Amino acid sequence: MQYWLMKSEPDVFGIDHLYAEKGKKDHWDGIRNYQARNFMRDEMKKGDLAFFYHSNCDEPGIVGIMEIVSEAYVDHTQFDSREKYYDPKSTPDNPRWLMVDVKFKEKFNQIIPLREIKANPELSDMRLVQKGNRLSIMPLTQDEWNIINDMRVK
DNA sequence: GCCAACGTTGGC
DNA sequence: GCCAACGTTGGC
């Protein structure tokens, strides 16, 4: 059992999009970074939990929880030239990019802003708050997961 | 294999 | 919109 943080731009796909599909699964496509892909391929397991993080928006932060409901499999959007995430160098014989399926679990009453995560000295080792981090999928320790959960507004 | 140029991410 | 910090690409 592993914990994760996964980033998405709310304008493109936010927690409300996932909430609207409550009970169903959706695929987390568009990962085009090797490190993030390798995490999905090598370490992500069915049943893992992930924080849903809103990036590149007015108020970046953690907004909810989802469950990983599949192993990593081929991301079909890489083969479609009309797709934003089209990769002309990837072929169905030798696909580069993977995705996983996720399911909505929870939406927080209030966002846990990046600002507060940064201000928490217990979380200073998290990749998210270290300078220059742009990784869109990252593992969290059990401690980090618990500390962040404790920051939620009840 | 080096590295400059370029593209992207994402906070502010 | 700016720009720092990366990651990727491609010429050599």
mmCIF file with all atom_site columns, C-alpha atoms (C1' of nucleotides) in Angstrom:
data_model
loop_
_atom_site.group_PDB
_atom_site.id
_atom_site.type_symbol
_atom_site.label_atom_id
_atom_site.label_alt_id
_atom_site.label_comp_id
_atom_site.label_asym_id
_atom_site.label_entity_id
_atom_site.label_seq_id
_atom_site.pdbx_PDB_ins_code
_atom_site.Cartn_x
_atom_site.Cartn_y
_atom_site.Cartn_z
_atom_site.occupancy
_atom_site.B_iso_or_equiv
_atom_site.pdbx_formal_charge
_atom_site.auth_seq_id
_atom_site.auth_comp_id
_atom_site.auth_asym_id
_atom_site.auth_atom_id
_atom_site.pdbx_PDB_model_num
ATOM 1   C CA    . MET A 1 1   ? 0.000   0.000  0.000   1.00 0.00 ? 1   MET A CA    1
ATOM 2   C CA    . GLN A 1 2   ? 1.515   3.261  -1.157  1.00 0.00 ? 2   GLN A CA    1
ATOM 3   C CA    . TYR A 1 3   ? 0.358   6.861  -0.911  1.00 0.00 ? 3   TYR A CA    1
ATOM 4   C CA    . TRP A 1 4   ? 0.608   9.376  -3.733  1.00 0.00 ? 4   TRP A CA    1
ATOM 5   C CA    . LEU A 1 5   ? 0.104   12.961 -4.730  1.00 0.00 ? 5   LEU A CA    1
ATOM 6   C CA    . MET A 1 6   ? -1.120  13.600 -8.258  1.00 0.00 ? 6   MET A CA    1
ATOM 7   C CA    . LYS A 1 7   ? -1.321  17.014 -9.884  1.00 0.00 ? 7   LYS A CA    1
ATOM 8   C CA    . SER A 1 8   ? -3.856  18.280 -12.340 1.00 0.00 ? 8   SER A CA    1
ATOM 9   C CA    . GLU A 1 9   ? -4.853  21.694 -13.599 1.00 0.00 ? 9   GLU A CA    1
ATOM 10  C CA    . PRO A 1 10  ? -8.444  22.301 -12.449 1.00 0.00 ? 10  PRO A CA    1
ATOM 11  C CA    . ASP A 1 11  ? -9.275  24.085 -15.710 1.00 0.00 ? 11  ASP A CA    1
ATOM 12  C CA    . VAL A 1 12  ? -8.428  20.889 -17.568 1.00 0.00 ? 12  VAL A CA    1
ATOM 13  C CA    . PHE A 1 13  ? -9.481  18.252 -15.057 1.00 0.00 ? 13  PHE A CA    1
ATOM 14  C CA    . GLY A 1 14  ? -10.268 19.148 -11.457 1.00 0.00 ? 14  GLY A CA    1
ATOM 15  C CA    . ILE A 1 15  ? -11.732 17.409 -8.430  1.00 0.00 ? 15  ILE A CA    1
ATOM 16  C CA    . ASP A 1 16  ? -15.237 18.422 -9.501  1.00 0.00 ? 16  ASP A CA    1
ATOM 17  C CA    . HIS A 1 17  ? -14.843 16.555 -12.777 1.00 0.00 ? 17  HIS A CA    1
ATOM 18  C CA    . LEU A 1 18  ? -13.984 13.430 -10.832 1.00 0.00 ? 18  LEU A CA    1
ATOM 19  C CA    . TYR A 1 19  ? -16.752 14.069 -8.299  1.00 0.00 ? 19  TYR A CA    1
ATOM 20  C CA    . ALA A 1 20  ? -19.262 14.218 -11.136 1.00 0.00 ? 20  ALA A CA    1
ATOM 21  C CA    . GLU A 1 21  ? -18.258 10.643 -11.976 1.00 0.00 ? 21  GLU A CA    1
ATOM 22  C CA    . LYS A 1 22  ? -18.543 9.424  -8.427  1.00 0.00 ? 22  LYS A CA    1
ATOM 23  C CA    . GLY A 1 23  ? -18.748 5.649  -8.294  1.00 0.00 ? 23  GLY A CA    1
ATOM 24  C CA    . LYS A 1 24  ? -17.234 5.250  -11.746 1.00 0.00 ? 24  LYS A CA    1
ATOM 25  C CA    . LYS A 1 25  ? -13.615 5.048  -12.725 1.00 0.00 ? 25  LYS A CA    1
ATOM 26  C CA    . ASP A 1 26  ? -11.793 7.459  -14.990 1.00 0.00 ? 26  ASP A CA    1
ATOM 27  C CA    . HIS A 1 27  ? -8.369  7.329  -16.549 1.00 0.00 ? 27  HIS A CA    1
ATOM 28  C CA    . TRP A 1 28  ? -5.523  9.598  -15.556 1.00 0.00 ? 28  TRP A CA    1
ATOM 29  C CA    . ASP A 1 29  ? -4.067  10.271 -18.994 1.00 0.00 ? 29  ASP A CA    1
ATOM 30  C CA    . GLY A 1 30  ? -1.529  12.727 -20.326 1.00 0.00 ? 30  GLY A CA    1
ATOM 31  C CA    . ILE A 1 31  ? 1.470   11.866 -18.171 1.00 0.00 ? 31  ILE A CA    1
ATOM 32  C CA    . ARG A 1 32  ? 4.444   12.698 -20.367 1.00 0.00 ? 32  ARG A CA    1
ATOM 33  C CA    . ASN A 1 33  ? 7.299   12.632 -17.950 1.00 0.00 ? 33  ASN A CA    1
ATOM 34  C CA    . TYR A 1 34  ? 9.473   9.562  -17.571 1.00 0.00 ? 34  TYR A CA    1
ATOM 35  C CA    . GLN A 1 35  ? 9.909   9.773  -13.840 1.00 0.00 ? 35  GLN A CA    1
ATOM 36  C CA    . ALA A 1 36  ? 6.165   10.066 -13.263 1.00 0.00 ? 36  ALA A CA    1
ATOM 37  C CA    . ARG A 1 37  ? 5.544   7.235  -15.716 1.00 0.00 ? 37  ARG A CA    1
ATOM 38  C CA    . ASN A 1 38  ? 8.033   5.003  -13.952 1.00 0.00 ? 38  ASN A CA    1
ATOM 39  C CA    . PHE A 1 39  ? 6.301   5.583  -10.640 1.00 0.00 ? 39  PHE A CA    1
ATOM 40  C CA    . MET A 1 40  ? 3.030   4.459  -12.186 1.00 0.00 ? 40  MET A CA    1
ATOM 41  C CA    . ARG A 1 41  ? 4.626   1.492  -13.920 1.00 0.00 ? 41  ARG A CA    1
ATOM 42  C CA    . ASP A 1 42  ? 6.804   0.240  -11.093 1.00 0.00 ? 42  ASP A CA    1
ATOM 43  C CA    . GLU A 1 43  ? 5.225   1.249  -7.832  1.00 0.00 ? 43  GLU A CA    1
ATOM 44  C CA    . MET A 1 44  ? 1.586   2.145  -8.227  1.00 0.00 ? 44  MET A CA    1
ATOM 45  C CA    . LYS A 1 45  ? -0.789  -0.598 -7.190  1.00 0.00 ? 45  LYS A CA    1
ATOM 46  C CA    . LYS A 1 46  ? -4.502  -1.130 -7.240  1.00 0.00 ? 46  LYS A CA    1
ATOM 47  C CA    . GLY A 1 47  ? -5.912  0.055  -3.918  1.00 0.00 ? 47  GLY A CA    1
ATOM 48  C CA    . ASP A 1 48  ? -3.337  2.811  -3.371  1.00 0.00 ? 48  ASP A CA    1
ATOM 49  C CA    . LEU A 1 49  ? -4.661  6.193  -2.284  1.00 0.00 ? 49  LEU A CA    1
ATOM 50  C CA    . ALA A 1 50  ? -3.711  9.541  -3.804  1.00 0.00 ? 50  ALA A CA    1
ATOM 51  C CA    . PHE A 1 51  ? -4.214  13.168 -2.924  1.00 0.00 ? 51  PHE A CA    1
ATOM 52  C CA    . PHE A 1 52  ? -5.720  15.180 -5.766  1.00 0.00 ? 52  PHE A CA    1
ATOM 53  C CA    . TYR A 1 53  ? -3.666  18.353 -6.178  1.00 0.00 ? 53  TYR A CA    1
ATOM 54  C CA    . HIS A 1 54  ? -4.749  21.424 -8.141  1.00 0.00 ? 54  HIS A CA    1
ATOM 55  C CA    . SER A 1 55  ? -1.822  23.056 -9.917  1.00 0.00 ? 55  SER A CA    1
ATOM 56  C CA    . ASN A 1 56  ? -1.318  26.125 -12.049 1.00 0.00 ? 56  ASN A CA    1
ATOM 57  C CA    . CYS A 1 57  ? -4.365  27.959 -10.733 1.00 0.00 ? 57  CYS A CA    1
ATOM 58  C CA    . ASP A 1 58  ? -5.386  30.788 -8.403  1.00 0.00 ? 58  ASP A CA    1
ATOM 59  C CA    . GLU A 1 59  ? -5.129  28.649 -5.306  1.00 0.00 ? 59  GLU A CA    1
ATOM 60  C CA    . PRO A 1 60  ? -2.879  25.625 -5.692  1.00 0.00 ? 60  PRO A CA    1
ATOM 61  C CA    . GLY A 1 61  ? -3.293  22.878 -3.094  1.00 0.00 ? 61  GLY A CA    1
ATOM 62  C CA    . ILE A 1 62  ? -4.744  19.509 -2.158  1.00 0.00 ? 62  ILE A CA    1
ATOM 63  C CA    . VAL A 1 63  ? -8.481  19.227 -2.704  1.00 0.00 ? 63  VAL A CA    1
ATOM 64  C CA    . GLY A 1 64  ? -9.400  15.604 -2.152  1.00 0.00 ? 64  GLY A CA    1
ATOM 65  C CA    . ILE A 1 65  ? -8.608  11.914 -2.244  1.00 0.00 ? 65  ILE A CA    1
ATOM 66  C CA    . MET A 1 66  ? -8.937  9.297  -4.950  1.00 0.00 ? 66  MET A CA    1
ATOM 67  C CA    . GLU A 1 67  ? -8.196  5.621  -5.198  1.00 0.00 ? 67  GLU A CA    1
ATOM 68  C CA    . ILE A 1 68  ? -6.013  3.929  -7.778  1.00 0.00 ? 68  ILE A CA    1
ATOM 69  C CA    . VAL A 1 69  ? -8.172  1.194  -9.286  1.00 0.00 ? 69  VAL A CA    1
ATOM 70  C CA    . SER A 1 70  ? -5.932  -0.307 -11.975 1.00 0.00 ? 70  SER A CA    1
ATOM 71  C CA    . GLU A 1 71  ? -2.346  -1.141 -12.717 1.00 0.00 ? 71  GLU A CA    1
ATOM 72  C CA    . ALA A 1 72  ? -0.571  1.016  -15.295 1.00 0.00 ? 72  ALA A CA    1
ATOM 73  C CA    . TYR A 1 73  ? -1.598  0.383  -18.905 1.00 0.00 ? 73  TYR A CA    1
ATOM 74  C CA    . VAL A 1 74  ? -1.080  2.017  -22.295 1.00 0.00 ? 74  VAL A CA    1
ATOM 75  C CA    . ASP A 1 75  ? -2.296  5.614  -22.614 1.00 0.00 ? 75  ASP A CA    1
ATOM 76  C CA    . HIS A 1 76  ? -4.161  5.628  -25.930 1.00 0.00 ? 76  HIS A CA    1
ATOM 77  C CA    . THR A 1 77  ? -4.028  9.416  -26.320 1.00 0.00 ? 77  THR A CA    1
ATOM 78  C CA    . GLN A 1 78  ? -0.374  9.221  -27.389 1.00 0.00 ? 78  GLN A CA    1
ATOM 79  C CA    . PHE A 1 79  ? -1.360  7.694  -30.751 1.00 0.00 ? 79  PHE A CA    1
ATOM 80  C CA    . ASP A 1 80  ? -4.044  10.204 -31.732 1.00 0.00 ? 80  ASP A CA    1
ATOM 81  C CA    . SER A 1 81  ? -2.710  13.185 -33.690 1.00 0.00 ? 81  SER A CA    1
ATOM 82  C CA    . ARG A 1 82  ? -5.742  15.267 -32.701 1.00 0.00 ? 82  ARG A CA    1
ATOM 83  C CA    . GLU A 1 83  ? -4.899  14.874 -29.029 1.00 0.00 ? 83  GLU A CA    1
ATOM 84  C CA    . LYS A 1 84  ? -2.983  17.415 -27.035 1.00 0.00 ? 84  LYS A CA    1
ATOM 85  C CA    . TYR A 1 85  ? -0.867  14.591 -25.670 1.00 0.00 ? 85  TYR A CA    1
ATOM 86  C CA    . TYR A 1 86  ? -0.078  13.066 -29.071 1.00 0.00 ? 86  TYR A CA    1
ATOM 87  C CA    . ASP A 1 87  ? 3.460   11.704 -29.249 1.00 0.00 ? 87  ASP A CA    1
ATOM 88  C CA    . PRO A 1 88  ? 4.527   11.040 -32.845 1.00 0.00 ? 88  PRO A CA    1
ATOM 89  C CA    . LYS A 1 89  ? 7.521   9.052  -31.662 1.00 0.00 ? 89  LYS A CA    1
ATOM 90  C CA    . SER A 1 90  ? 5.476   6.484  -29.824 1.00 0.00 ? 90  SER A CA    1
ATOM 91  C CA    . THR A 1 91  ? 4.033   3.470  -31.635 1.00 0.00 ? 91  THR A CA    1
ATOM 92  C CA    . PRO A 1 92  ? 1.464   0.867  -30.574 1.00 0.00 ? 92  PRO A CA    1
ATOM 93  C CA    . ASP A 1 93  ? 4.230   -1.751 -30.908 1.00 0.00 ? 93  ASP A CA    1
ATOM 94  C CA    . ASN A 1 94  ? 6.449   0.147  -28.534 1.00 0.00 ? 94  ASN A CA    1
ATOM 95  C CA    . PRO A 1 95  ? 4.311   2.530  -26.493 1.00 0.00 ? 95  PRO A CA    1
ATOM 96  C CA    . ARG A 1 96  ? 6.037   5.117  -24.357 1.00 0.00 ? 96  ARG A CA    1
ATOM 97  C CA    . TRP A 1 97  ? 3.297   6.369  -22.089 1.00 0.00 ? 97  TRP A CA    1
ATOM 98  C CA    . LEU A 1 98  ? 1.086   4.761  -19.499 1.00 0.00 ? 98  LEU A CA    1
ATOM 99  C CA    . MET A 1 99  ? -1.855  5.723  -17.354 1.00 0.00 ? 99  MET A CA    1
ATOM 100 C CA    . VAL A 1 100 ? -3.868  4.321  -14.474 1.00 0.00 ? 100 VAL A CA    1
ATOM 101 C CA    . ASP A 1 101 ? -7.552  4.324  -13.590 1.00 0.00 ? 101 ASP A CA    1
ATOM 102 C CA    . VAL A 1 102 ? -8.708  6.328  -10.586 1.00 0.00 ? 102 VAL A CA    1
ATOM 103 C CA    . LYS A 1 103 ? -11.927 6.620  -8.623  1.00 0.00 ? 103 LYS A CA    1
ATOM 104 C CA    . PHE A 1 104 ? -13.280 9.503  -6.591  1.00 0.00 ? 104 PHE A CA    1
ATOM 105 C CA    . LYS A 1 105 ? -13.137 9.009  -2.837  1.00 0.00 ? 105 LYS A CA    1
ATOM 106 C CA    . GLU A 1 106 ? -13.465 12.349 -1.105  1.00 0.00 ? 106 GLU A CA    1
ATOM 107 C CA    . LYS A 1 107 ? -13.594 16.063 -1.725  1.00 0.00 ? 107 LYS A CA    1
ATOM 108 C CA    . PHE A 1 108 ? -12.345 18.181 1.169   1.00 0.00 ? 108 PHE A CA    1
ATOM 109 C CA    . ASN A 1 109 ? -14.595 20.842 2.706   1.00 0.00 ? 109 ASN A CA    1
ATOM 110 C CA    . GLN A 1 110 ? -11.751 23.241 2.144   1.00 0.00 ? 110 GLN A CA    1
ATOM 111 C CA    . ILE A 1 111 ? -8.614  23.127 0.077   1.00 0.00 ? 111 ILE A CA    1
ATOM 112 C CA    . ILE A 1 112 ? -5.338  22.529 1.909   1.00 0.00 ? 112 ILE A CA    1
ATOM 113 C CA    . PRO A 1 113 ? -3.390  25.310 0.250   1.00 0.00 ? 113 PRO A CA    1
ATOM 114 C CA    . LEU A 1 114 ? 0.181   24.835 -0.923  1.00 0.00 ? 114 LEU A CA    1
ATOM 115 C CA    . ARG A 1 115 ? 0.913   27.880 1.218   1.00 0.00 ? 115 ARG A CA    1
ATOM 116 C CA    . GLU A 1 116 ? 0.028   25.937 4.386   1.00 0.00 ? 116 GLU A CA    1
ATOM 117 C CA    . ILE A 1 117 ? 1.877   22.823 3.312   1.00 0.00 ? 117 ILE A CA    1
ATOM 118 C CA    . LYS A 1 118 ? 4.963   24.961 2.779   1.00 0.00 ? 118 LYS A CA    1
ATOM 119 C CA    . ALA A 1 119 ? 4.505   26.573 6.170   1.00 0.00 ? 119 ALA A CA    1
ATOM 120 C CA    . ASN A 1 120 ? 4.348   23.230 7.980   1.00 0.00 ? 120 ASN A CA    1
ATOM 121 C CA    . PRO A 1 121 ? 7.847   22.384 9.242   1.00 0.00 ? 121 PRO A CA    1
ATOM 122 C CA    . GLU A 1 122 ? 6.930   18.694 9.443   1.00 0.00 ? 122 GLU A CA    1
ATOM 123 C CA    . LEU A 1 123 ? 6.505   18.639 5.686   1.00 0.00 ? 123 LEU A CA    1
ATOM 124 C CA    . SER A 1 124 ? 9.708   20.386 4.681   1.00 0.00 ? 124 SER A CA    1
ATOM 125 C CA    . ASP A 1 125 ? 11.143  17.175 3.177   1.00 0.00 ? 125 ASP A CA    1
ATOM 126 C CA    . MET A 1 126 ? 8.231   16.619 0.816   1.00 0.00 ? 126 MET A CA    1
ATOM 127 C CA    . ARG A 1 127 ? 9.133   16.775 -2.848  1.00 0.00 ? 127 ARG A CA    1
ATOM 128 C CA    . LEU A 1 128 ? 6.184   19.053 -3.425  1.00 0.00 ? 128 LEU A CA    1
ATOM 129 C CA    . VAL A 1 129 ? 7.668   21.891 -1.403  1.00 0.00 ? 129 VAL A CA    1
ATOM 130 C CA    . GLN A 1 130 ? 11.250  21.495 -2.479  1.00 0.00 ? 130 GLN A CA    1
ATOM 131 C CA    . LYS A 1 131 ? 12.460  24.090 -4.868  1.00 0.00 ? 131 LYS A CA    1
ATOM 132 C CA    . GLY A 1 132 ? 12.016  23.514 -8.542  1.00 0.00 ? 132 GLY A CA    1
ATOM 133 C CA    . ASN A 1 133 ? 9.887   20.424 -8.227  1.00 0.00 ? 133 ASN A CA    1
ATOM 134 C CA    . ARG A 1 134 ? 7.684   19.834 -11.240 1.00 0.00 ? 134 ARG A CA    1
ATOM 135 C CA    . LEU A 1 135 ? 6.924   16.181 -10.868 1.00 0.00 ? 135 LEU A CA    1
ATOM 136 C CA    . SER A 1 136 ? 3.230   15.517 -11.441 1.00 0.00 ? 136 SER A CA    1
ATOM 137 C CA    . ILE A 1 137 ? 3.088   12.163 -9.643  1.00 0.00 ? 137 ILE A CA    1
ATOM 138 C CA    . MET A 1 138 ? 5.018   11.624 -6.449  1.00 0.00 ? 138 MET A CA    1
ATOM 139 C CA    . PRO A 1 139 ? 4.992   9.124  -3.599  1.00 0.00 ? 139 PRO A CA    1
ATOM 140 C CA    . LEU A 1 140 ? 4.257   10.224 -0.044  1.00 0.00 ? 140 LEU A CA    1
ATOM 141 C CA    . THR A 1 141 ? 5.309   8.537  3.152   1.00 0.00 ? 141 THR A CA    1
ATOM 142 C CA    . GLN A 1 142 ? 2.679   7.310  5.588   1.00 0.00 ? 142 GLN A CA    1
ATOM 143 C CA    . ASP A 1 143 ? 3.761   10.133 7.916   1.00 0.00 ? 143 ASP A CA    1
ATOM 144 C CA    . GLU A 1 144 ? 3.325   12.790 5.248   1.00 0.00 ? 144 GLU A CA    1
ATOM 145 C CA    . TRP A 1 145 ? -0.087  11.371 4.387   1.00 0.00 ? 145 TRP A CA    1
ATOM 146 C CA    . ASN A 1 146 ? -1.171  11.475 8.038   1.00 0.00 ? 146 ASN A CA    1
ATOM 147 C CA    . ILE A 1 147 ? 0.192   14.960 8.671   1.00 0.00 ? 147 ILE A CA    1
ATOM 148 C CA    . ILE A 1 148 ? -1.629  16.349 5.655   1.00 0.00 ? 148 ILE A CA    1
ATOM 149 C CA    . ASN A 1 149 ? -4.844  14.608 6.660   1.00 0.00 ? 149 ASN A CA    1
ATOM 150 C CA    . ASP A 1 150 ? -4.555  16.240 10.077  1.00 0.00 ? 150 ASP A CA    1
ATOM 151 C CA    . MET A 1 151 ? -4.415  19.653 8.403   1.00 0.00 ? 151 MET A CA    1
ATOM 152 C CA    . ARG A 1 152 ? -7.907  19.215 7.000   1.00 0.00 ? 152 ARG A CA    1
ATOM 153 C CA    . VAL A 1 153 ? -10.645 21.490 8.202   1.00 0.00 ? 153 VAL A CA    1
ATOM 154 C CA    . LYS A 1 154 ? -13.170 19.248 9.875   1.00 0.00 ? 154 LYS A CA    1
ATOM 155 C "C1'" . DG  B 2 1   ? 28.593  11.946 -24.735 1.00 0.00 ? 1   DG  B "C1'" 1
ATOM 156 C "C1'" . DC  B 2 2   ? 28.396  17.001 -24.440 1.00 0.00 ? 2   DC  B "C1'" 1
ATOM 157 C "C1'" . DC  B 2 3   ? 25.802  20.944 -24.276 1.00 0.00 ? 3   DC  B "C1'" 1
ATOM 158 C "C1'" . DA  B 2 4   ? 23.152  24.826 -26.322 1.00 0.00 ? 4   DA  B "C1'" 1
ATOM 159 C "C1'" . DA  B 2 5   ? 18.679  25.713 -27.644 1.00 0.00 ? 5   DA  B "C1'" 1
ATOM 160 C "C1'" . DC  B 2 6   ? 14.210  25.024 -26.879 1.00 0.00 ? 6   DC  B "C1'" 1
ATOM 161 C "C1'" . DG  B 2 7   ? 9.826   23.661 -24.589 1.00 0.00 ? 7   DG  B "C1'" 1
ATOM 162 C "C1'" . DT  B 2 8   ? 7.147   22.954 -20.344 1.00 0.00 ? 8   DT  B "C1'" 1
ATOM 163 C "C1'" . DT  B 2 9   ? 5.711   23.374 -15.604 1.00 0.00 ? 9   DT  B "C1'" 1
ATOM 164 C "C1'" . DG  B 2 10  ? 3.757   25.893 -12.214 1.00 0.00 ? 10  DG  B "C1'" 1
ATOM 165 C "C1'" . DG  B 2 11  ? 4.133   29.411 -8.420  1.00 0.00 ? 11  DG  B "C1'" 1
ATOM 166 C "C1'" . DC  B 2 12  ? 3.712   34.085 -7.945  1.00 0.00 ? 12  DC  B "C1'" 1
ATOM 167 C "C1'" . DG  C 2 1   ? 2.343   37.513 -17.841 1.00 0.00 ? 1   DG  C "C1'" 1
ATOM 168 C "C1'" . DC  C 2 2   ? 6.896   36.589 -15.912 1.00 0.00 ? 2   DC  C "C1'" 1
ATOM 169 C "C1'" . DC  C 2 3   ? 10.454  33.640 -15.175 1.00 0.00 ? 3   DC  C "C1'" 1
ATOM 170 C "C1'" . DA  C 2 4   ? 13.203  29.991 -12.642 1.00 0.00 ? 4   DA  C "C1'" 1
ATOM 171 C "C1'" . DA  C 2 5   ? 13.952  25.368 -12.844 1.00 0.00 ? 5   DA  C "C1'" 1
ATOM 172 C "C1'" . DC  C 2 6   ? 13.831  21.665 -15.098 1.00 0.00 ? 6   DC  C "C1'" 1
ATOM 173 C "C1'" . DG  C 2 7   ? 13.507  17.985 -19.005 1.00 0.00 ? 7   DG  C "C1'" 1
ATOM 174 C "C1'" . DT  C 2 8   ? 14.155  16.930 -23.901 1.00 0.00 ? 8   DT  C "C1'" 1
ATOM 175 C "C1'" . DT  C 2 9   ? 16.160  17.291 -28.402 1.00 0.00 ? 9   DT  C "C1'" 1
ATOM 176 C "C1'" . DG  C 2 10  ? 19.521  17.188 -31.771 1.00 0.00 ? 10  DG  C "C1'" 1
ATOM 177 C "C1'" . DG  C 2 11  ? 23.904  18.774 -33.869 1.00 0.00 ? 11  DG  C "C1'" 1
ATOM 178 C "C1'" . DC  C 2 12  ? 28.483  17.858 -33.429 1.00 0.00 ? 12  DC  C "C1'" 1
#
